[in-house]
C-alpha positions as protocol buffer text, in pm:
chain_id: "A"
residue {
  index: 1
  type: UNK
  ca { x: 0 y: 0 z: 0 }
}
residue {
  index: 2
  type: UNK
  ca { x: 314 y: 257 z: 84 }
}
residue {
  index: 3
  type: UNK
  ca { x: 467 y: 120 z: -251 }
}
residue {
  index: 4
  type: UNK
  ca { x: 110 y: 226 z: -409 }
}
residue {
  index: 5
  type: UNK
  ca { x: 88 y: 563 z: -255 }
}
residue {
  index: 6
  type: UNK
  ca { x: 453 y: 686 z: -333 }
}
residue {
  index: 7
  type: UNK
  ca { x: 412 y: 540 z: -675 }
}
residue {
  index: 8
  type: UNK
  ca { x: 67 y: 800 z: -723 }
}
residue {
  index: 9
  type: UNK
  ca { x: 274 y: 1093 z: -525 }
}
residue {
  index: 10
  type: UNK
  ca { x: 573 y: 1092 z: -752 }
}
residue {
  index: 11
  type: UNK
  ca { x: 316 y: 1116 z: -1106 }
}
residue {
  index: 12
  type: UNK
  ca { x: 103 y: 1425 z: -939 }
}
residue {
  index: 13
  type: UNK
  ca { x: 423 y: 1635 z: -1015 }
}
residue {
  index: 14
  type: UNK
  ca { x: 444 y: 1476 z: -1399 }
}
residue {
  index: 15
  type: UNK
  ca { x: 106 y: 1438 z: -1477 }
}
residue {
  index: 16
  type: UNK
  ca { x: -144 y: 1652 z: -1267 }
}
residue {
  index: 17
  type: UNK
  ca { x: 95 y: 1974 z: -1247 }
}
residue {
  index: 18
  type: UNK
  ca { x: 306 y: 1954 z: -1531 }
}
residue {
  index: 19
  type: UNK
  ca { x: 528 y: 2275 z: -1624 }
}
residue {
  index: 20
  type: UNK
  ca { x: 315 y: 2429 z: -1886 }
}
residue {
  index: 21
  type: UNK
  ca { x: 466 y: 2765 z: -2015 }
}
residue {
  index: 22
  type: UNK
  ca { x: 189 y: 2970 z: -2192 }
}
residue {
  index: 23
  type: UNK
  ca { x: 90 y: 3138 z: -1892 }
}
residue {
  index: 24
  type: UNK
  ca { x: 442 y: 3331 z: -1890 }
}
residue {
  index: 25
  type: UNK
  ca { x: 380 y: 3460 z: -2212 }
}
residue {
  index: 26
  type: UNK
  ca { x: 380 y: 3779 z: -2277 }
}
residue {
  index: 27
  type: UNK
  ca { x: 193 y: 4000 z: -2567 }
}
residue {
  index: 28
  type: UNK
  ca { x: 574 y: 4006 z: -2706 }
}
residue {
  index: 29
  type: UNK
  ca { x: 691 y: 3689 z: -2752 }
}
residue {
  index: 30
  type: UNK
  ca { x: 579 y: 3515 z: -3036 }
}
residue {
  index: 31
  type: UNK
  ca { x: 624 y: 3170 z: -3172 }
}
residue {
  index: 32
  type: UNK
  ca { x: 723 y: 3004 z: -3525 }
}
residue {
  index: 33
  type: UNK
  ca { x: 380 y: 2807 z: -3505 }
}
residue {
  index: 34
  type: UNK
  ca { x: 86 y: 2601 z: -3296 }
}
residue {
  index: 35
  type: UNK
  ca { x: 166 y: 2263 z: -3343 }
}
residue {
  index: 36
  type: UNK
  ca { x: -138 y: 2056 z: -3171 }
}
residue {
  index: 37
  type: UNK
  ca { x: -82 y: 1692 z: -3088 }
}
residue {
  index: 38
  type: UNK
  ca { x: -372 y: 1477 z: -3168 }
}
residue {
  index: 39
  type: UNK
  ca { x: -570 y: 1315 z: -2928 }
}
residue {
  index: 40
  type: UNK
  ca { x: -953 y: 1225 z: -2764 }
}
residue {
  index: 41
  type: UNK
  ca { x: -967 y: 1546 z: -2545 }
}
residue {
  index: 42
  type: UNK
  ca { x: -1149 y: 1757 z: -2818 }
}
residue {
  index: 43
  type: UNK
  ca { x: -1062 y: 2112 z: -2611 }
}
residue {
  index: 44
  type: UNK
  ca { x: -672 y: 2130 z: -2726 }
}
residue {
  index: 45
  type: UNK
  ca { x: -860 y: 2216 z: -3092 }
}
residue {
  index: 46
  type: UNK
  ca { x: -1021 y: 2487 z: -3018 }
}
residue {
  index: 47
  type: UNK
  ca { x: -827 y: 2613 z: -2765 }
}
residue {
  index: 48
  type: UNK
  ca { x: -546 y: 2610 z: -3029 }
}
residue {
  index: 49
  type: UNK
  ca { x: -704 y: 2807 z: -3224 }
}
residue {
  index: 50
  type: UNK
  ca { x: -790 y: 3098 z: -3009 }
}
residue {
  index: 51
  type: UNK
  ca { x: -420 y: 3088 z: -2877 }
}
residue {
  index: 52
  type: UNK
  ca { x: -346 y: 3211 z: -3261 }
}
residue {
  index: 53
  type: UNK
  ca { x: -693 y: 3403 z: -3289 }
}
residue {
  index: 54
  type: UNK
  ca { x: -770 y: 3605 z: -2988 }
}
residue {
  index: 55
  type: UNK
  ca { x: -499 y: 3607 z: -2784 }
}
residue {
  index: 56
  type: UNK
  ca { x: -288 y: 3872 z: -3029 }
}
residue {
  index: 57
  type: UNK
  ca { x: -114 y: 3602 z: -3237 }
}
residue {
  index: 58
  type: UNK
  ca { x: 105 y: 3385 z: -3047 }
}
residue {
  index: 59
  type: UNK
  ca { x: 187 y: 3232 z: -3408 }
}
residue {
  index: 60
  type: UNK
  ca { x: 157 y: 3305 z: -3765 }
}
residue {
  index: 61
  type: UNK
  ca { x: 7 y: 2938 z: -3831 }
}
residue {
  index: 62
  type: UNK
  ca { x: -121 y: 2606 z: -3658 }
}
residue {
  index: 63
  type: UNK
  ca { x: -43 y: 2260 z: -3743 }
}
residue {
  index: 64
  type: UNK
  ca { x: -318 y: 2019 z: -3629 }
}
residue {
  index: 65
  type: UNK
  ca { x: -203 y: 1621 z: -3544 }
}
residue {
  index: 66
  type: UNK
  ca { x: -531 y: 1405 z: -3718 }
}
residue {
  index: 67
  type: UNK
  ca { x: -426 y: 1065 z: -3640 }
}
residue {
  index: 68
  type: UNK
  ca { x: -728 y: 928 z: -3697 }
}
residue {
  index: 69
  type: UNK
  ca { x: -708 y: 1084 z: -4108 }
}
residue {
  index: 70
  type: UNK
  ca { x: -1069 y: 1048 z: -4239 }
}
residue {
  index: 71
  type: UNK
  ca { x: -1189 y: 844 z: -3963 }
}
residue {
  index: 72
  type: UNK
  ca { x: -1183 y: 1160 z: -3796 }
}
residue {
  index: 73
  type: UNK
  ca { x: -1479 y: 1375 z: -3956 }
}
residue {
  index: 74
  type: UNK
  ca { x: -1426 y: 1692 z: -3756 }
}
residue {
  index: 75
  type: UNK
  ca { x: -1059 y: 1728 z: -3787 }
}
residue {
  index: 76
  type: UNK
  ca { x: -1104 y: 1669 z: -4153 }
}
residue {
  index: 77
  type: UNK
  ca { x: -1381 y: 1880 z: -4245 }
}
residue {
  index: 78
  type: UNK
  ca { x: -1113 y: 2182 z: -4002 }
}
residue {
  index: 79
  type: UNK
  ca { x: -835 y: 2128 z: -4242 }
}
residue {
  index: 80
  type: UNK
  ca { x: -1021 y: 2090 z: -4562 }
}
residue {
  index: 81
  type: UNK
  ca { x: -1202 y: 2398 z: -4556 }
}
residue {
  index: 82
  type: UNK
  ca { x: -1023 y: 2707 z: -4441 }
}
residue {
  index: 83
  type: UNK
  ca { x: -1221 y: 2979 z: -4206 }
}
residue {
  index: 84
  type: UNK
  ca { x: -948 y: 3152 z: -4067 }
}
residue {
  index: 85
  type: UNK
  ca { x: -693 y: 3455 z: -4131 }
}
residue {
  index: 86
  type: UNK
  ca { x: -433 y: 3205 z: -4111 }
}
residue {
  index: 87
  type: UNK
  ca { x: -268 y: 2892 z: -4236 }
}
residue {
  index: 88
  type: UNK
  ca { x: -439 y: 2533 z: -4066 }
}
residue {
  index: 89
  type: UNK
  ca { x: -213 y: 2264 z: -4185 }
}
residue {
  index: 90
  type: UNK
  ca { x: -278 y: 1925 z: -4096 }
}
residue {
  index: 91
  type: UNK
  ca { x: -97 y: 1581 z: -4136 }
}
residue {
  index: 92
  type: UNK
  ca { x: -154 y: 1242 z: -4004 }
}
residue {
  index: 93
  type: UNK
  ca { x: 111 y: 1147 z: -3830 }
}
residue {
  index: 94
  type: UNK
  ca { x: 339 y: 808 z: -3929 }
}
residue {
  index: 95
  type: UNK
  ca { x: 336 y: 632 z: -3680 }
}
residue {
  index: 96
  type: UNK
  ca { x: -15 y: 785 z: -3543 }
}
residue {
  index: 97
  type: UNK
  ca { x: 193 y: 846 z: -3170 }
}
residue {
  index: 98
  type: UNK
  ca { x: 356 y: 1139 z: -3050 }
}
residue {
  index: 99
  type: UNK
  ca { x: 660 y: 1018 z: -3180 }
}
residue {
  index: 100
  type: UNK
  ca { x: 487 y: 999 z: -3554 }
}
residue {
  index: 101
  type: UNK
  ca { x: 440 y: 1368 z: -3452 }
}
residue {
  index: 102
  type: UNK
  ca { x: 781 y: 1469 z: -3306 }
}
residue {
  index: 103
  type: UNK
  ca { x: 894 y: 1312 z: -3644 }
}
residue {
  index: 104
  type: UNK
  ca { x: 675 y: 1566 z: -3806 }
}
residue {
  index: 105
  type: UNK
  ca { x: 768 y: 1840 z: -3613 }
}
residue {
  index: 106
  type: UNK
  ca { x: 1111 y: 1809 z: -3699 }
}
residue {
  index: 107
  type: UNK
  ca { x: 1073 y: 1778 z: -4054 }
}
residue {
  index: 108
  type: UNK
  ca { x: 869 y: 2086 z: -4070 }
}
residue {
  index: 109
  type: UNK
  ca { x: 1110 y: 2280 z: -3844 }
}
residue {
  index: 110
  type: UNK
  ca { x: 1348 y: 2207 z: -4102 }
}
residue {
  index: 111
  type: UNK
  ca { x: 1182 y: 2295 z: -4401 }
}
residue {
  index: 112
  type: UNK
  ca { x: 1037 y: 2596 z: -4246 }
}
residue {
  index: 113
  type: UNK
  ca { x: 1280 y: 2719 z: -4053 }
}
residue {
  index: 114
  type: UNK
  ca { x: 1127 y: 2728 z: -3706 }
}
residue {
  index: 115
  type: UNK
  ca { x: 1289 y: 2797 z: -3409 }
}
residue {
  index: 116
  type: UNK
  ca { x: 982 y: 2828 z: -3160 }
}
residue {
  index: 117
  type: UNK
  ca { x: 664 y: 2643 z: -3120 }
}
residue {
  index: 118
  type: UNK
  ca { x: 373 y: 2662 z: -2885 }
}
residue {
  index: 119
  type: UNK
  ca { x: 255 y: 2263 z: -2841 }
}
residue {
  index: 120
  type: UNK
  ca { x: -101 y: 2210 z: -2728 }
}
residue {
  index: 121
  type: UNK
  ca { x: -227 y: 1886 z: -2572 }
}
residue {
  index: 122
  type: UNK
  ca { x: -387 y: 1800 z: -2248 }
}
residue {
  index: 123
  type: UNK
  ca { x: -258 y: 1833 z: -1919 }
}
residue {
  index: 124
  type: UNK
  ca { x: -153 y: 1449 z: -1796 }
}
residue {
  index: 125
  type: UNK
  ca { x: -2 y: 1430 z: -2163 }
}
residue {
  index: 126
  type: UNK
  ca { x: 245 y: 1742 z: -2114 }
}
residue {
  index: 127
  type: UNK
  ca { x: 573 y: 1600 z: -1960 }
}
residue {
  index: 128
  type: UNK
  ca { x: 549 y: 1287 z: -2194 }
}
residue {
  index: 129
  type: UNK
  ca { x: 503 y: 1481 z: -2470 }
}
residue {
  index: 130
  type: UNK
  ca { x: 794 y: 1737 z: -2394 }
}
residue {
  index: 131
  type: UNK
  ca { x: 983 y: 1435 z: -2306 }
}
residue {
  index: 132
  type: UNK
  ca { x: 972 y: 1290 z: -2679 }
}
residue {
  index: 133
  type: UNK
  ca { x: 927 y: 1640 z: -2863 }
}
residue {
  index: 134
  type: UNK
  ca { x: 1241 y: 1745 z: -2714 }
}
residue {
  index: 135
  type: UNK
  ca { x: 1440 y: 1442 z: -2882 }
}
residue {
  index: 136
  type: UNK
  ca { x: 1336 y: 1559 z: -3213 }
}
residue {
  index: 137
  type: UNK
  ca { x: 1317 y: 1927 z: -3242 }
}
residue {
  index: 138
  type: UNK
  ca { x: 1625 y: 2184 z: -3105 }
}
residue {
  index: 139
  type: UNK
  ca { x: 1397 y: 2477 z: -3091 }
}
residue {
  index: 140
  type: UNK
  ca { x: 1239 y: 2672 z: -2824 }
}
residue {
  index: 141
  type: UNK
  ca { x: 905 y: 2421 z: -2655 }
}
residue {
  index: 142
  type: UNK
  ca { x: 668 y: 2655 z: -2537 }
}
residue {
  index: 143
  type: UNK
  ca { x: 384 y: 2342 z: -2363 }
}
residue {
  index: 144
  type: UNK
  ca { x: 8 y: 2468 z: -2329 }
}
residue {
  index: 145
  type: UNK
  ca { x: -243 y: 2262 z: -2162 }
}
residue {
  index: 146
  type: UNK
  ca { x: -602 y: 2268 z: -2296 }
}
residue {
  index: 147
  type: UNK
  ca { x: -864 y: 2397 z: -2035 }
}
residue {
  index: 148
  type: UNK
  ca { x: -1034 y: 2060 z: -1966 }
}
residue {
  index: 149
  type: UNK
  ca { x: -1246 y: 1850 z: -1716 }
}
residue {
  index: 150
  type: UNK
  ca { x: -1137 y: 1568 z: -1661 }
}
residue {
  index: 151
  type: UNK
  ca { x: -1275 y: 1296 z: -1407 }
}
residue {
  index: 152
  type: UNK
  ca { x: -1121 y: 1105 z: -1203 }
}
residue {
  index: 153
  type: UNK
  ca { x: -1143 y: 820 z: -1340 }
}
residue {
  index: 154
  type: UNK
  ca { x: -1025 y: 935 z: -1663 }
}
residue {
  index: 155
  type: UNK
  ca { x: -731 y: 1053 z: -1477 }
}
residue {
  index: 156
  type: UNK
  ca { x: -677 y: 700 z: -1323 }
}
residue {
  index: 157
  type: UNK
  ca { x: -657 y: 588 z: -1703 }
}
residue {
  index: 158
  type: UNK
  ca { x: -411 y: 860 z: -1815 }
}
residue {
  index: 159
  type: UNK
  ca { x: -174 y: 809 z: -1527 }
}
residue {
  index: 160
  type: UNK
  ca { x: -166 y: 449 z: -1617 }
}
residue {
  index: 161
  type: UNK
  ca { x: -186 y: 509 z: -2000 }
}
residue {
  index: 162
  type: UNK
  ca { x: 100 y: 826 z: -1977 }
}
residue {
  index: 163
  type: UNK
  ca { x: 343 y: 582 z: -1765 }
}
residue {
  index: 164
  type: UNK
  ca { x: 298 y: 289 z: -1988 }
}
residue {
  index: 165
  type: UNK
  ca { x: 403 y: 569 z: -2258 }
}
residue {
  index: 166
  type: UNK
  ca { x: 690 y: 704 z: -2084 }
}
residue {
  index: 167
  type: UNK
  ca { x: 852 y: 304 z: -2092 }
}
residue {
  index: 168
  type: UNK
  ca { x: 784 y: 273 z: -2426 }
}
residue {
  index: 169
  type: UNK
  ca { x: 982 y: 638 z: -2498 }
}
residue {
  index: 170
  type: UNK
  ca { x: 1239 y: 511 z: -2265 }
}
residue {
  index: 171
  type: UNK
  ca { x: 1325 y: 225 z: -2463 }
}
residue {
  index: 172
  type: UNK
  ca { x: 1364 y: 441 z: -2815 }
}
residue {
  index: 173
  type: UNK
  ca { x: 1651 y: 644 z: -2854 }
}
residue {
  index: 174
  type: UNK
  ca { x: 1671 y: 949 z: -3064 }
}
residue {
  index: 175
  type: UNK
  ca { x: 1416 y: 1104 z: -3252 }
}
């Protein structure tokens, strides 16, 4: 039972109140892009969105994760018709993990040229994600959490889900 409860303690720090930058930034710093991970917590999309939108232009584009492809009718119907003042690019990550989309990042950080990006997922995914984004891409990580409610059970299955994860991003090396 101690084994259990230090276990729990030492992911609250990791996955519960992960270091999430956006709330530092400041009208004046700007990034090369949004890059949104994909995922089943619907909110990063949106919130994404306004982050380039209202909030002054954090970034001159977003990049939206659809792992799902055309599976996924509202992600597709987002990147194939364009609504906003900026550029929505999406891709479909290969493989459909965060390291399909590290992989992605990094290619388009080269081609483009970016040295910032603001990523958005939700909050027990943060430190993972950092964690494998940071093997790919050099650049500046600026993490934002999605405003979400999550339930505690759904938490139970993201602490387990984000530490099963974490071994399987242990065990690759580089990018």
């Amino acid at each position: 039972m101690l084994v259990a409860c230090a276990i729990i303690a030492a992911g609250l720090p990791v996955y519960v109140a992960p270091q999430i930058e956006i709330e530092n930034l400041s009208p004046y710093r700007r990034a090369d892009a949004i890059f949104v991970l994909g995922g089943a917590i619907y909110e990063r999309y949106p919130y994404a969105l306004e982050l380039a939108l209202a909030l002054e232009g954090f970034a001159p584009e977003v990049v939206v994760s659809n792992p799902n492809g055309a599976k996924d009718v509202w992600l597709t119907d987002l990147c194939d018709h364009p609504r906003y003042e900026f550029p929505v690019t999406c891709f479909e990550p290969d493989p459909p993990t965060t390291r399909g989309e590290a992989m992605e990042l990094r290619r388009l950080a080269e081609q483009r040229g970016w040295n910032s990006v603001i990523v958005v997922t939700f909050v027990p995914h943060v430190s993972r994600a950092r964690f494998i984004l940071d093997r790919c891409f050099d650049g500046e990580l600026i993490m934002a959490a999605s405003p979400a409610d999550i339930a505690l059970s759904y938490w139970a299955w993201a602490y387990a889900y984000q530490t099963a994860g974490y071994m399987r991003a242990f065990s690759h090396t580089g990018c």
